[in-house]
Structures are given as structure tokens and as C-alpha cells.
Amino acid sequence: MTFRIHTRNISLGVFCLLFSLGIADPCWSQDSQADQTNEPLKQLTLAQLGDVEVTTASKEPVEVWHTPAAIFVITHDDIMRSGATSIPEALRLAPGVEVARIDANKWSIGIRGFGTRLSRSVLVIIDGRTVYSTLFDGTYWEVQNTLMDDIDRIEVIRGPGGTIWGPNAVNGIINVITKKSQNTHGGLFSAGGGNEEQGFANARFGGGSDNFSYRVYGMGFNRAPEYHSDGRNFDAWQAGQAGFRMDWNANQRDSFTVQGDLYDEAAGESVAAATYIPPSEKIIDADARLSGGNILARWQRVFGEGDDIQVQAYYDRTNRYEPNFGELRDTFDVDYLQRHRLMKRHQLSWGLGARASRGHELEIVSGLTFVPDKRTDQLYTAFFQDEISLVENRLSMQVGTKLLRTNYTGFQWEPSVRLLWTPTKTQTVWAAFTHAVRTPSDVERDFFLSSYLGTAPDGLPFFARFNANPKFESEQLNGWELGYRRLIGSKIYVDIAAFYNHYSDLLSEEITGPETVVMTPQQTYLLLPAQFRNGLLGETTGIEIAPEWKPTSFWRLRGSYSFLHMGLEKTAASQDIGTAPIIDGSSPKHQVMVLSGFDLPKKTTLDLDYRYVSALPGQTVAAPPEVVRSYSTANVTFSWTVNSHLKLSAAGLNLFQPFHAEYAGDPGPLVQIRRSGYGQITWTY
């Protein structure tokens, strides 16, 4: 028996389930220039902001003016004035970053396309610790909580960075760097609440001497569900977290850092579970119980300018008990980095790394299994890079490559070439070519999933069965970039980046045979065999423009515009069931951001921001039929520093409409993001 299959509905059904599962989809911390001078970034001129040292592009401190990459720095002051209460919300400040809230505790984040709940093509790092799951090759944003007051900056690289960082740094890198403990002496307490941020409290205390310092912190919050037209309100979120950091300067050459965190959360979610026993599908609304912790140690020895070694190791424990699956995971990672200046024209960097991640997958519902259910994922890397000064202080070139091997792949290379021309001290032109890969994860190689697709014309329940694919290969990217940044006069700064990326061996959802009739004592149903394969290829092109203007000493005006064109298609041999149009339509073609900040009398500040995001035609739900439309919205934040100890602030978020949708991903109607507001009191001593 055969009938015509609506492939778009099949793909949408599978993607909705994968998103509900979270499937469809080391930085060496250095102080910024602001820390080195004890001058807050908010007081720097535009020229000085270009002198801020960043580490993400090359694992070594380099001024923004001398960085041959599309880098954007979200400063501590930017975060505090934005009203953001989480890292994903703070990322909205960076041009070219796609941030879409799925519900109260989940986000889809991408850079230059391919945004998903787990940000599969973006590498995320927090204080040198890579925070992605080898089970799904992605980042669970709901457990990446950090005391926002302790963040020094977030460095965002738009574009591939595999040569330095290895696999999964395909479309970009997000590097969250917290303050050194010597910059957080004293006490801090903050608390507040509102209609969505129903209650939160943060506490921190730090102390020590010039050579040894420490801090400890604790935080907790309760966040309300977003707006649900069907009244299910499943996505309430409660979390508690605590941690510490210690920094020790043993002598003029040796420094040590030890830090760690513990967390426990209840994150409400809705998942679809397919079963071959009637009813064919259950929608489960329940809390995901999430807990874990990490500890990191780092040693650096400095021999001279541009000459040092760094060794870092960390351990991470993850416990996830979700309504439809569970995972227990232990990850051990060690990295070695050495820099050496050879003569005057060569700055050499090389390093080695190893990671072992032991996972135990728990079967909670039938139809979703990993075989084997216990495995150790391994990653071994080595890299080499040479920065060559071709014309002193004017023209330089970076050449290098990463060599990597995982338990799923043989040796793979990630080479790059970057050129940097600085005709003046405040003008930069750069160009780059990079090859990057996303390595296979357990979900592509060892994953079995049953998905309910609806009722066939003859009335039989219709299922797709995704089977493991031990031959799934790495996704490949060849990327070309061109950038320009310039300070015009003393009040206008412009940063422009353009790119062209070619992708091959992208993940596809493939039909592997005809549907068959399966008869069991419980029910008779149709079964369509399927598999994840490397059946897609494509191209993306785009441009990102980020100007900044300081017309007066008390007014700062910033903006950004991002354009993205995606073109994905299946290969001649592919039997993809409609993945490409969904990926194409799940990243906005246009994004606009305008931010205006005022330093007012009486130690008050006022910040206004506006954003526009174009429609996502690939993000739809079937019942009732809805699509994520374009939207505009605005935020307002106000703060008053009453005295040296007390600060009061308030924020109004998403003000233009009562609620709006930003992304699909949960079963049922689109979850709408509410208009919200909160107040906060902060006490320091």
C-alpha cells in the first residue's frame, strides 16, 4: 500500500520533536585593557575601545585594531545597561548573532545562519571551559548561568575559528570571560522582581591581597512561563547556583587560577513522545531536573613579551533528567598552549589538547534510545599558527592549522590564512579563508527515534523511525571573509564585515525505504524508515554593519544591520524529506538594532534600544497553523546610583506589543514572549 507523502509536514514533525529534545541541531582568560588600567570600559573613548585586548581570535591578547576577524566585544557596562538577565539575552547586543527565545527557559542562537536550540555550529566557551554536549554537539543555554555582575566581557567571533578552537567553531565563537577575583573585592547583594522575573537574588563576597584573591557567590531566580494561547504554561523556571574563584600570582612569572560552580534547576518543558501502543503520541508537560558542576585550574608562566606557556584542565559533571530522556555525563579536558616570538617578524603559537567525555543515556520513554547507552567520546587536537609581520606595523599574515581526531573520525585538518592591513593606527582592513568542520555526535551515529507523523489516508497511524547511522561524516565549511573597521574623527566608529561560506555534507533527514504495514496485538500502523545522513550542501552570503557615534560626552548611539542569504539544497543522491527549506527559513534575512544610551545628571542613566527581526518562514506549527512573523520591539532601562553603596534600576522589555513569537520548538501553538518589566536594588560594600 502506498500513498503520497507531504514531505514538508514530515520534516516539520521531526524537527519539532528534535527541538523539543534539544537535538535538531578552551579560552585562556585574559584581562581586558580596562582591567589593566583600572579604568571602566564605559569611560573609554571610541579610540580606546579599539585598543581593548581580546583573546578569542588567537588565544592571546590582541588589540581589536589588530584582529583579522569579525569580532565584537560586549562589555560589562553594555550588559548592565541592557537589562539582560541571562547570557542569551545579552548576546542580542552583538551584530550578526541570531537570538530567538523559544519559551521561558530555551533559546535558539546562531551566527550567520543555522540557528537552533543547541547552537550546533557555534562554539561556546565560559572562562576557558567548552560548554557543549558531545551527545548533541550543542550548548544547553538553560544551564549556562553566570552572575551577570561578574562578567567582564563577552567576545563574539562571527565566522569560522576552527584553526584555533577545533571542531564545532564553524559559524562563530561566543567567549564569556568573567572578572579576575582581585577586581571583585568587597561584598555585593542584589535582588528584584517583576511580572516575568518573579524574584531573584544574588550575593557575592571577595577579598584577598595583591598576590592572592578570591570570591564566592550564590544566585537564585524564579521565572514565570511565557504566554500560551492554550493556557498550558509549562515553562516555569527555577534555578540556584553557587561558585568560587581564586587567583594567585606566585611570583612575577607564575600565576594560577582555580574556579568552580554548582547548579540545580527545574526547567519546565513540553515534549512529544511517540508510542506504537495507542495513543500514538503523548504530549508531556513536566519539569526537567538539571544539575551539575565544574572545576577548572589554570597555570601560566610568562618568560617575556609574547613568550609564555599555559596549561589548563577542567572537569564537568552533568545530570539531565528530562521528561523523555536522561543523561549523566563526566567530561575531563586538558589543554597546553605555548607562544614564542621568533626574531622580530614571527609570533609562533602551538598547542595540544585532549578530552574524554563519558556519557550514560537513560531511556525514559519508548522510541528514543541510544545504542550503546554508555560511551566515551574522545577528542585529540594539535594546532600551530605563525603570525608573520610582512611590513612592520602595517601588514601581517596569520597562517595555521588545527589537526583533530575523535572517536568517530580519523585525522582532520582545519587550516586558515588571514591578512591584516593597518594603514593607520585607527583603520583596519582584513581578509581570511578558513576551513572548519562539525564532527559527528552521538545523536547522528548511535541514535534511534520514533516520530509520530499523523494519520494516513486509510486511517492508520503513521510513524517515521530514525535509525542510527554509523557512517555519518563531519560537516564541512570553506569560508571567505572581508572586513573593515575605522575610527572617523574622534566620535564615529564603523565596523563592516562581509562573508561567503560554502557548506558540504550537511545533516539531512533521509527516507531509507518504502513505508511498510506493521501489525502488532496493540495496533496496526505504517512505518517509514529514515536516517540522518550528509545529504545537503549550500551557500550563505551576507554583510554586517555596526556603526557607533558619540555626539556628546553623555550620549552614545550605536546600531547594527545584518543581512543573510542562505541557499541550501540536497545532493543528487539524497532522499531528504524537506530539511533544507526549514533550515533556510529558520534564520532571519534582516536584523536591525539601534541603541541609545544617556548619562544623565544625578548619577542616573537611561538606555533605549530598538530591534527588528524579519520573519522565519521555516518556523511553523500545524495546529493551529502559525508562522513566526517579523517583529519589532523595544527595551528601556533606567538606573540611579544613589550613593557609593546603593544603586536602583528598572527595565521594561519587549514593550511594543503584549506578546510576540520568536521561534517554534515546543509541541502545540507557538509560545509567545511577553512584555515584561522588573525592578532591582543593588548594594555593594
XYZ file of C-alpha atoms in Angstrom:
685
model
C 0.000 0.000 0.000
C 1.363 3.432 -0.923
C 0.132 6.991 -0.752
C 1.524 10.426 -1.402
C 3.602 11.830 1.469
C 3.611 15.534 2.297
C 7.350 15.746 2.929
C 7.251 19.231 4.491
C 4.867 18.052 7.219
C 7.084 15.027 7.903
C 10.162 17.200 8.233
C 8.331 19.725 10.386
C 7.079 16.961 12.646
C 10.531 15.522 13.072
C 12.092 18.943 13.640
C 9.500 19.841 16.275
C 10.334 16.648 18.122
C 14.080 17.143 17.712
C 13.867 20.699 19.008
C 11.848 19.541 21.996
C 14.615 17.020 22.685
C 17.326 19.589 22.059
C 18.693 17.678 19.034
C 17.914 19.466 15.738
C 20.811 20.993 15.793
C 39.378 26.400 25.655
C 39.743 30.118 26.102
C 42.646 31.357 28.193
C 41.018 34.132 30.211
C 42.918 37.401 29.974
C 42.161 40.765 31.495
C 40.940 43.417 29.166
C 42.757 46.726 28.855
C 40.181 48.225 31.169
C 41.179 45.869 33.966
C 44.861 46.528 33.391
C 44.362 50.260 33.769
C 41.600 50.019 36.400
C 39.533 52.194 34.095
C 35.960 51.025 33.406
C 35.172 50.462 29.757
C 32.254 52.880 29.910
C 34.751 55.737 30.352
C 36.894 54.850 27.337
C 36.757 56.865 24.147
C 35.947 55.164 20.852
C 39.656 55.097 20.010
C 40.451 53.416 23.329
C 37.709 50.852 22.796
C 39.586 49.780 19.670
C 42.666 49.285 21.855
C 40.892 46.812 24.156
C 42.695 43.482 24.099
C 40.696 40.397 23.094
C 41.755 36.760 23.240
C 39.208 34.753 21.272
C 40.632 35.199 17.781
C 44.093 33.828 18.576
C 44.164 32.603 22.223
C 46.450 35.517 23.030
C 45.729 39.147 23.965
C 45.484 41.260 20.805
C 44.023 44.736 20.316
C 40.775 44.912 18.359
C 42.543 47.067 15.755
C 44.971 44.198 15.100
C 42.429 41.360 14.965
C 41.851 39.897 11.465
C 38.380 38.606 12.306
C 34.824 39.880 12.713
C 34.979 40.382 16.466
C 32.540 42.270 18.672
C 33.047 42.898 22.381
C 30.009 43.134 24.663
C 31.419 44.925 27.698
C 30.342 44.597 31.316
C 28.796 48.048 31.149
C 26.871 47.117 27.976
C 25.378 44.124 29.799
C 24.472 46.041 32.948
C 22.787 48.829 30.988
C 20.878 46.491 28.650
C 18.670 44.953 31.327
C 19.696 41.445 30.213
C 19.324 38.819 32.938
C 20.921 35.932 31.015
C 23.791 35.369 28.607
C 21.486 34.671 25.602
C 19.667 37.959 26.111
C 22.990 39.823 26.339
C 24.030 38.302 23.005
C 21.330 40.348 21.273
C 23.765 43.283 21.530
C 26.187 41.721 19.015
C 25.630 42.235 15.264
C 25.108 39.105 13.206
C 24.033 36.976 16.178
C 20.560 35.450 15.871
C 18.868 35.260 19.263
C 15.317 33.919 19.376
C 13.553 32.943 22.560
C 11.650 29.670 22.273
C 9.982 29.839 25.696
C 10.846 30.940 29.223
C 13.988 28.798 29.525
C 15.103 27.933 25.981
C 16.671 29.944 23.168
C 17.706 29.372 19.575
C 21.051 31.037 18.869
C 23.012 31.099 15.639
C 25.659 33.153 13.892
C 25.400 33.735 10.148
C 22.596 31.216 9.876
C 21.869 27.718 11.194
C 20.323 28.890 14.445
C 18.928 26.068 16.592
C 18.132 25.458 20.223
C 21.586 23.951 20.776
C 23.591 26.330 18.548
C 25.228 23.369 16.835
C 27.538 25.424 14.595
C 28.708 27.820 17.317
C 31.358 27.030 19.922
C 30.578 28.466 23.362
C 33.288 28.964 25.989
C 33.000 30.225 29.572
C 36.305 31.101 31.240
C 38.189 28.574 29.129
C 35.667 25.759 29.569
C 33.930 24.496 26.434
C 30.241 24.107 27.319
C 28.758 21.918 24.624
C 27.249 18.468 24.881
C 29.045 15.774 22.892
C 25.745 13.896 22.896
C 24.202 16.511 20.589
C 27.206 18.701 19.658
C 25.478 21.752 21.047
C 25.016 24.061 24.022
C 22.203 23.818 26.546
C 21.723 27.524 27.199
C 19.394 26.995 30.150
C 22.283 25.706 32.317
C 24.821 28.362 31.274
C 24.007 30.773 34.064
C 26.566 33.243 35.362
C 26.307 36.083 37.841
C 25.883 38.942 35.377
C 27.731 41.379 37.664
C 30.840 39.176 37.409
C 31.064 39.106 33.593
C 33.984 41.203 32.377
C 33.051 40.910 28.707
C 31.651 38.598 26.048
C 33.772 38.299 22.916
C 31.830 37.214 19.840
C 33.629 36.000 16.737
C 31.372 35.892 13.691
C 32.832 33.391 11.265
C 34.794 30.136 11.481
C 37.501 29.676 14.091
C 38.421 26.029 13.753
C 42.159 26.637 13.362
C 42.413 27.892 16.930
C 39.478 26.215 18.649
C 38.917 22.979 16.742
C 35.637 21.237 15.864
C 32.243 22.963 16.022
C 33.643 26.517 15.784
C 32.078 26.575 12.316
C 29.988 29.745 12.132
C 31.252 31.525 15.198
C 32.572 31.553 18.756
C 30.995 33.005 21.897
C 33.554 33.519 24.653
C 32.265 34.594 28.088
C 35.058 35.943 30.309
C 34.440 36.749 33.961
C 36.403 39.210 36.059
C 39.531 38.233 37.945
C 38.864 37.915 41.648
C 41.139 40.862 42.503
C 38.613 43.058 40.664
C 35.677 41.866 42.811
C 36.827 42.616 46.368
C 34.131 43.514 48.848
C 30.520 42.476 49.020
C 27.585 42.688 46.617
C 23.920 41.886 47.112
C 21.176 42.421 44.557
C 17.531 41.431 44.474
C 14.443 42.249 42.491
C 11.450 41.028 40.602
C 8.661 41.731 38.171
C 5.941 40.051 36.168
C 8.288 37.613 34.388
C 11.362 37.822 36.611
C 9.189 36.943 39.562
C 12.033 37.003 42.034
C 15.816 36.836 42.016
C 18.647 37.353 44.479
C 22.412 37.405 44.021
C 25.197 37.611 46.580
C 28.973 37.791 46.218
C 31.900 38.391 48.512
C 35.565 38.760 47.587
C 38.790 39.576 49.322
C 42.497 38.931 49.489
C 45.774 40.708 48.868
C 47.729 41.858 45.819
C 49.128 38.346 45.255
C 46.176 36.191 46.281
C 42.483 36.950 45.933
C 39.208 35.086 45.949
C 35.467 35.416 45.590
C 32.417 33.296 46.346
C 28.923 33.819 45.017
C 25.402 32.478 45.115
C 22.394 33.211 42.925
C 18.822 32.067 42.508
C 15.760 33.031 40.497
C 12.175 32.138 39.690
C 10.898 32.972 36.215
C 7.297 32.772 35.094
C 6.031 30.996 31.965
C 5.680 32.940 28.753
C 2.273 33.455 27.124
C 0.492 30.273 25.973
C -2.703 30.666 23.968
C -3.854 27.219 25.122
C -3.166 28.009 28.781
C -0.709 25.139 29.386
C 2.016 27.340 30.969
C 4.532 24.511 31.166
C 7.780 26.511 31.040
C 8.249 27.973 34.522
C 11.912 28.034 35.552
C 13.608 27.949 38.942
C 17.373 27.728 39.484
C 20.024 28.043 42.142
C 23.770 28.267 41.619
C 26.911 28.875 43.674
C 30.601 29.059 42.886
C 34.028 30.443 43.648
C 37.204 31.739 42.019
C 40.770 32.111 43.335
C 43.686 33.866 41.599
C 47.249 33.619 42.848
C 50.297 35.437 41.495
C 53.066 33.260 42.915
C 55.817 35.491 41.516
C 56.449 37.754 38.548
C 56.333 34.794 36.157
C 53.776 32.309 37.517
C 50.059 32.789 38.030
C 47.341 30.300 38.948
C 43.551 30.270 38.733
C 41.102 27.799 40.292
C 37.349 28.199 39.938
C 34.179 26.132 40.031
C 30.383 26.170 40.015
C 27.458 24.024 41.217
C 23.872 24.368 39.997
C 20.435 22.830 40.393
C 17.397 23.712 38.256
C 13.824 22.835 37.438
C 13.089 23.941 33.863
C 9.564 23.283 32.676
C 9.191 21.920 29.173
C 6.800 20.190 26.811
C 7.877 17.172 24.767
C 6.206 14.795 22.341
C 6.641 11.067 22.941
C 5.666 8.612 20.212
C 4.466 5.119 21.093
C 3.328 2.208 18.960
C 0.686 1.484 21.587
C -2.419 3.734 21.428
C -2.490 6.636 21.849
C 0.188 7.076 19.201
C 1.589 10.270 20.701
C 1.656 11.776 24.158
C 2.435 15.402 24.964
C 4.225 15.507 28.297
C 4.399 18.753 30.265
C 6.815 18.384 33.162
C 9.952 19.784 34.759
C 13.387 18.842 33.513
C 15.587 18.286 36.577
C 19.018 19.674 35.720
C 22.063 19.729 37.963
C 25.816 19.546 37.786
C 29.067 21.296 38.461
C 32.539 22.004 37.199
C 36.011 22.824 38.437
C 38.833 24.375 36.418
C 42.516 25.028 37.108
C 44.930 27.064 35.005
C 48.659 27.842 35.257
C 50.528 30.444 33.222
C 54.262 31.112 33.147
C 55.457 34.271 31.384
C 59.029 34.400 30.064
C 58.704 37.739 28.266
C 56.501 39.702 25.912
C 54.845 37.229 23.535
C 56.630 34.312 25.210
C 54.701 32.159 27.690
C 53.145 28.750 28.357
C 49.701 27.954 29.717
C 48.241 24.690 30.981
C 44.568 24.273 31.765
C 42.445 21.351 32.956
C 38.805 21.060 33.934
C 36.205 18.520 34.998
C 32.498 18.905 34.280
C 29.582 16.833 35.598
C 26.126 16.984 34.010
C 22.881 15.382 35.233
C 19.840 15.772 32.982
C 16.525 14.128 33.803
C 14.067 15.321 31.165
C 10.504 14.051 30.654
C 11.546 11.947 27.627
C 15.230 11.102 28.169
C 18.044 11.320 30.670
C 21.793 11.781 30.544
C 24.617 11.518 33.066
C 27.970 12.786 31.788
C 31.503 13.286 33.090
C 33.931 15.320 30.984
C 37.686 15.682 31.517
C 39.684 18.159 29.441
C 43.315 19.292 29.369
C 44.974 21.878 27.093
C 48.520 23.103 26.618
C 49.407 26.348 24.835
C 52.798 27.910 24.156
C 53.670 31.198 22.498
C 57.127 32.221 21.370
C 58.383 35.271 19.494
C 60.899 34.175 16.880
C 63.073 37.059 15.801
C 61.084 40.212 15.193
C 58.709 39.113 12.453
C 57.272 35.820 13.728
C 54.890 35.219 16.624
C 54.504 31.444 16.949
C 51.713 29.674 18.827
C 51.156 25.948 19.201
C 49.258 23.648 21.497
C 47.872 20.230 22.303
C 44.547 19.152 23.767
C 42.705 16.042 24.892
C 39.145 15.492 26.070
C 37.267 12.422 27.297
C 33.523 12.639 27.884
C 31.833 9.616 29.438
C 28.058 9.556 28.936
C 25.284 7.331 30.214
C 21.979 7.778 28.365
C 18.788 6.824 30.196
C 15.691 5.545 28.368
C 12.696 7.344 29.855
C 10.099 6.725 27.130
C 9.984 4.051 24.453
C 11.005 5.081 20.952
C 14.019 7.191 21.966
C 17.203 5.235 22.630
C 20.965 5.357 22.184
C 22.845 2.161 21.334
C 25.121 1.675 23.153
C 23.681 3.599 26.086
C 27.148 4.123 27.587
C 30.076 5.509 25.622
C 33.179 7.655 25.973
C 33.561 10.406 23.402
C 37.166 11.373 22.741
C 38.801 14.401 21.138
C 42.512 14.918 20.478
C 43.820 18.149 18.955
C 47.033 19.898 17.990
C 47.428 23.319 16.419
C 50.132 25.582 15.058
C 49.923 29.222 13.998
C 52.501 31.750 12.826
C 51.799 35.470 12.696
C 54.244 36.982 10.218
C 54.972 40.701 10.074
C 55.325 41.459 6.352
C 55.556 45.243 6.740
C 56.236 46.426 10.280
C 53.146 47.896 11.940
C 51.291 47.839 8.621
C 50.841 44.415 7.024
C 50.796 40.978 8.662
C 49.667 37.458 7.840
C 48.475 34.594 10.027
C 48.794 31.028 8.768
C 47.983 27.942 10.751
C 46.017 24.758 11.072
C 44.292 22.538 13.592
C 44.711 18.771 13.499
C 41.989 16.810 15.245
C 40.740 13.297 15.763
C 37.612 11.995 17.514
C 36.239 8.548 18.264
C 34.000 8.987 15.180
C 36.549 10.404 12.722
C 40.076 9.946 11.515
C 42.513 12.844 11.353
C 41.023 16.081 10.004
C 42.626 19.441 9.210
C 41.261 22.949 9.781
C 43.650 25.385 8.057
C 43.294 29.142 7.721
C 45.052 32.144 6.206
C 44.392 35.684 7.440
C 45.745 39.015 6.200
C 45.700 42.237 8.190
C 46.489 45.712 6.850
C 46.543 48.713 9.186
C 47.222 51.797 7.036
C 46.724 53.986 10.126
C 46.527 53.377 13.856
C 42.738 53.602 13.745
C 41.981 51.823 10.487
C 41.962 48.087 9.731
C 41.385 46.055 6.575
C 41.417 42.264 6.866
C 40.647 39.193 4.778
C 40.516 35.495 5.648
C 39.997 31.976 4.358
C 39.160 29.199 6.825
C 38.208 25.536 6.602
C 36.158 24.280 9.560
C 34.289 21.101 10.480
C 31.490 19.995 12.762
C 32.318 16.480 13.874
C 29.651 13.764 14.237
C 27.925 13.411 17.578
C 26.206 10.530 19.318
C 22.830 11.688 18.040
C 23.847 11.063 14.410
C 25.844 7.871 14.929
C 24.032 5.975 17.723
C 20.510 7.413 17.910
C 17.141 5.683 17.396
C 13.983 7.786 17.360
C 10.324 7.082 16.612
C 8.277 10.056 15.469
C 4.503 10.186 15.048
C 3.625 11.930 11.775
C -0.160 11.804 11.874
C -2.880 9.664 10.348
C -2.542 8.142 6.861
C -5.395 8.473 4.331
C -6.538 4.950 5.156
C -6.813 5.861 8.831
C -3.722 4.031 10.073
C -1.300 5.773 12.452
C 1.827 6.828 10.557
C 5.313 6.796 12.121
C 8.837 7.558 10.995
C 11.647 5.534 12.537
C 15.056 7.207 12.526
C 17.820 4.632 12.798
C 21.458 5.133 13.772
C 23.938 5.930 11.002
C 27.478 4.705 11.850
C 28.722 6.254 8.582
C 27.701 9.853 9.321
C 30.618 12.142 8.417
C 31.759 15.586 9.546
C 30.013 18.640 8.130
C 32.421 20.820 6.132
C 32.767 24.583 5.665
C 35.006 26.687 3.445
C 34.629 30.319 4.431
C 35.869 33.564 2.865
C 35.647 36.854 4.791
C 36.484 40.510 4.252
C 36.337 43.212 6.909
C 36.965 46.894 7.539
C 36.913 48.948 10.727
C 37.736 52.611 11.143
C 37.558 55.485 13.570
C 36.365 58.606 11.735
C 37.499 61.638 13.667
C 37.049 61.020 17.380
C 33.307 60.402 17.521
C 32.348 57.913 14.787
C 33.395 54.263 14.605
C 32.407 51.867 11.804
C 32.864 48.098 11.600
C 31.877 46.225 8.428
C 32.243 42.522 7.621
C 31.164 40.543 4.551
C 31.312 36.791 4.059
C 30.733 33.900 1.688
C 30.501 30.350 3.055
C 30.262 27.072 1.180
C 28.947 24.039 3.084
C 29.003 20.358 2.214
C 27.985 17.123 3.948
C 25.331 18.926 5.988
C 22.882 16.922 8.080
C 19.791 15.738 6.242
C 16.766 13.611 7.122
C 16.629 10.775 4.613
C 13.969 8.266 3.685
C 15.744 4.899 3.506
C 12.962 2.716 2.189
C 9.227 2.439 1.440
C 6.636 2.589 4.174
C 5.542 -0.775 5.486
C 2.490 -2.016 7.360
C 3.322 -3.288 10.830
C 0.785 -5.419 12.681
C 1.004 -5.871 16.440
C -1.517 -7.053 19.027
C -1.877 -3.458 20.217
C -2.423 -1.740 16.837
C -1.637 -1.787 13.119
C 0.380 1.139 11.801
C 2.505 2.411 8.911
C 6.254 2.759 9.435
C 8.593 4.840 7.269
C 12.333 4.069 7.785
C 14.608 7.113 7.932
C 18.105 8.133 8.925
C 20.321 11.170 9.492
C 22.768 11.480 6.584
C 25.094 14.022 4.943
C 22.741 14.850 2.090
C 22.741 18.664 1.969
C 25.076 21.301 0.618
C 24.700 25.034 0.313
C 25.984 28.573 0.440
C 25.486 31.614 2.629
C 26.403 35.206 1.895
C 25.927 38.276 3.985
C 27.103 41.555 5.414
C 27.168 43.024 8.921
C 27.463 46.745 9.638
C 27.970 48.103 13.154
C 28.460 51.899 13.442
C 28.854 53.827 16.679
C 28.605 57.568 17.321
C 29.288 59.635 20.438
C 27.900 63.087 19.598
C 28.469 64.298 23.172
C 30.212 63.060 26.293
C 26.877 61.943 27.775
C 25.234 60.335 24.723
C 26.290 57.136 22.967
C 24.425 55.974 19.871
C 25.044 52.512 18.386
C 23.456 50.468 15.668
C 23.812 47.315 13.610
C 22.356 45.830 10.462
C 22.812 42.223 9.360
C 21.822 40.728 6.017
C 21.897 36.971 5.414
C 21.107 34.963 2.296
C 21.007 31.181 2.599
C 20.726 28.683 -0.231
C 20.654 25.005 0.728
C 19.800 22.047 -1.463
C 20.042 18.301 -1.378
C 22.634 16.393 -3.351
C 21.663 14.300 -6.372
C 21.733 11.089 -4.337
C 19.855 12.483 -1.344
C 16.340 11.443 -0.347
C 15.979 14.324 2.108
C 12.386 14.816 3.221
C 12.420 18.607 3.373
C 15.150 19.696 5.788
C 16.722 22.322 3.520
C 13.707 24.701 3.315
C 13.283 24.579 7.086
C 16.946 25.449 7.728
C 16.778 28.181 5.052
C 13.735 29.690 6.702
C 14.852 29.443 10.321
C 17.329 32.333 10.303
C 16.260 35.952 9.752
C 17.294 37.553 6.484
C 17.369 41.019 8.066
C 18.166 42.179 11.595
C 18.324 45.782 12.808
C 19.387 47.065 16.218
C 19.563 50.661 17.452
C 20.787 51.516 20.969
C 20.859 54.943 22.576
C 22.482 55.469 25.973
C 22.425 58.623 28.088
C 24.492 59.500 31.167
C 22.150 61.940 32.920
C 22.629 64.250 35.911
C 22.410 62.984 39.492
C 24.242 59.750 38.538
C 21.353 58.416 36.509
C 21.444 56.579 33.188
C 18.790 55.929 30.561
C 19.155 53.345 27.813
C 16.756 52.769 24.926
C 17.049 50.049 22.330
C 15.017 49.035 19.311
C 15.286 45.828 17.298
C 13.681 44.463 14.162
C 13.871 40.805 13.129
C 12.460 39.570 9.827
C 10.137 36.570 9.524
C 11.141 32.922 9.880
C 9.034 31.046 7.303
C 10.733 27.775 8.243
C 9.392 28.022 11.789
C 5.751 26.979 11.708
C 3.348 24.882 13.730
C 0.432 22.947 12.293
C -2.262 23.168 14.953
C -3.388 25.877 14.849
C -1.443 26.927 11.710
C 1.027 29.615 12.754
C 4.287 31.023 11.435
C 6.914 33.135 13.174
C 6.352 36.557 11.661
C 8.659 39.557 11.591
C 8.529 41.721 14.668
C 9.779 44.988 16.115
C 10.163 45.704 19.784
C 11.991 47.929 22.243
C 13.548 47.880 25.702
C 14.050 50.678 28.227
C 16.360 50.581 31.258
C 16.930 53.228 33.901
C 19.380 53.282 36.796
C 20.159 55.636 39.668
C 23.339 55.370 41.698
C 22.071 56.770 44.979
C 25.475 56.703 46.669
C 28.682 54.660 46.675
C 26.813 51.656 48.091
C 23.270 51.744 46.711
C 22.004 51.506 43.134
C 18.394 51.286 41.952
C 17.407 50.166 38.450
C 14.354 49.227 36.425
C 13.841 47.669 32.997
C 10.942 47.379 30.594
C 11.380 44.661 27.960
C 9.571 43.847 24.697
C 7.392 46.927 25.006
C 5.763 47.274 21.579
C 3.190 44.505 21.966
C 1.750 42.350 24.766
C 3.469 39.275 23.330
C 5.118 38.022 20.156
C 6.574 34.746 18.841
C 10.296 34.424 18.084
C 10.797 30.704 17.352
C 8.938 27.388 17.256
C 10.196 24.343 19.122
C 7.582 23.213 21.629
C 4.598 20.982 20.762
C 1.360 22.866 20.312
C 0.781 26.548 19.497
C 3.675 28.972 19.271
C 4.857 30.197 22.649
C 4.643 33.992 22.763
C 7.264 36.128 24.521
C 5.622 38.518 26.959
C 6.043 42.219 27.519
C 7.724 42.381 30.907
C 9.406 44.586 33.453
C 11.347 44.307 36.671
C 12.994 46.415 39.344
C 16.297 45.774 41.084
C 18.203 47.022 44.100
C 21.972 46.523 44.346
C 24.032 47.050 47.482
C 27.844 46.987 47.465
C 30.345 47.490 50.244
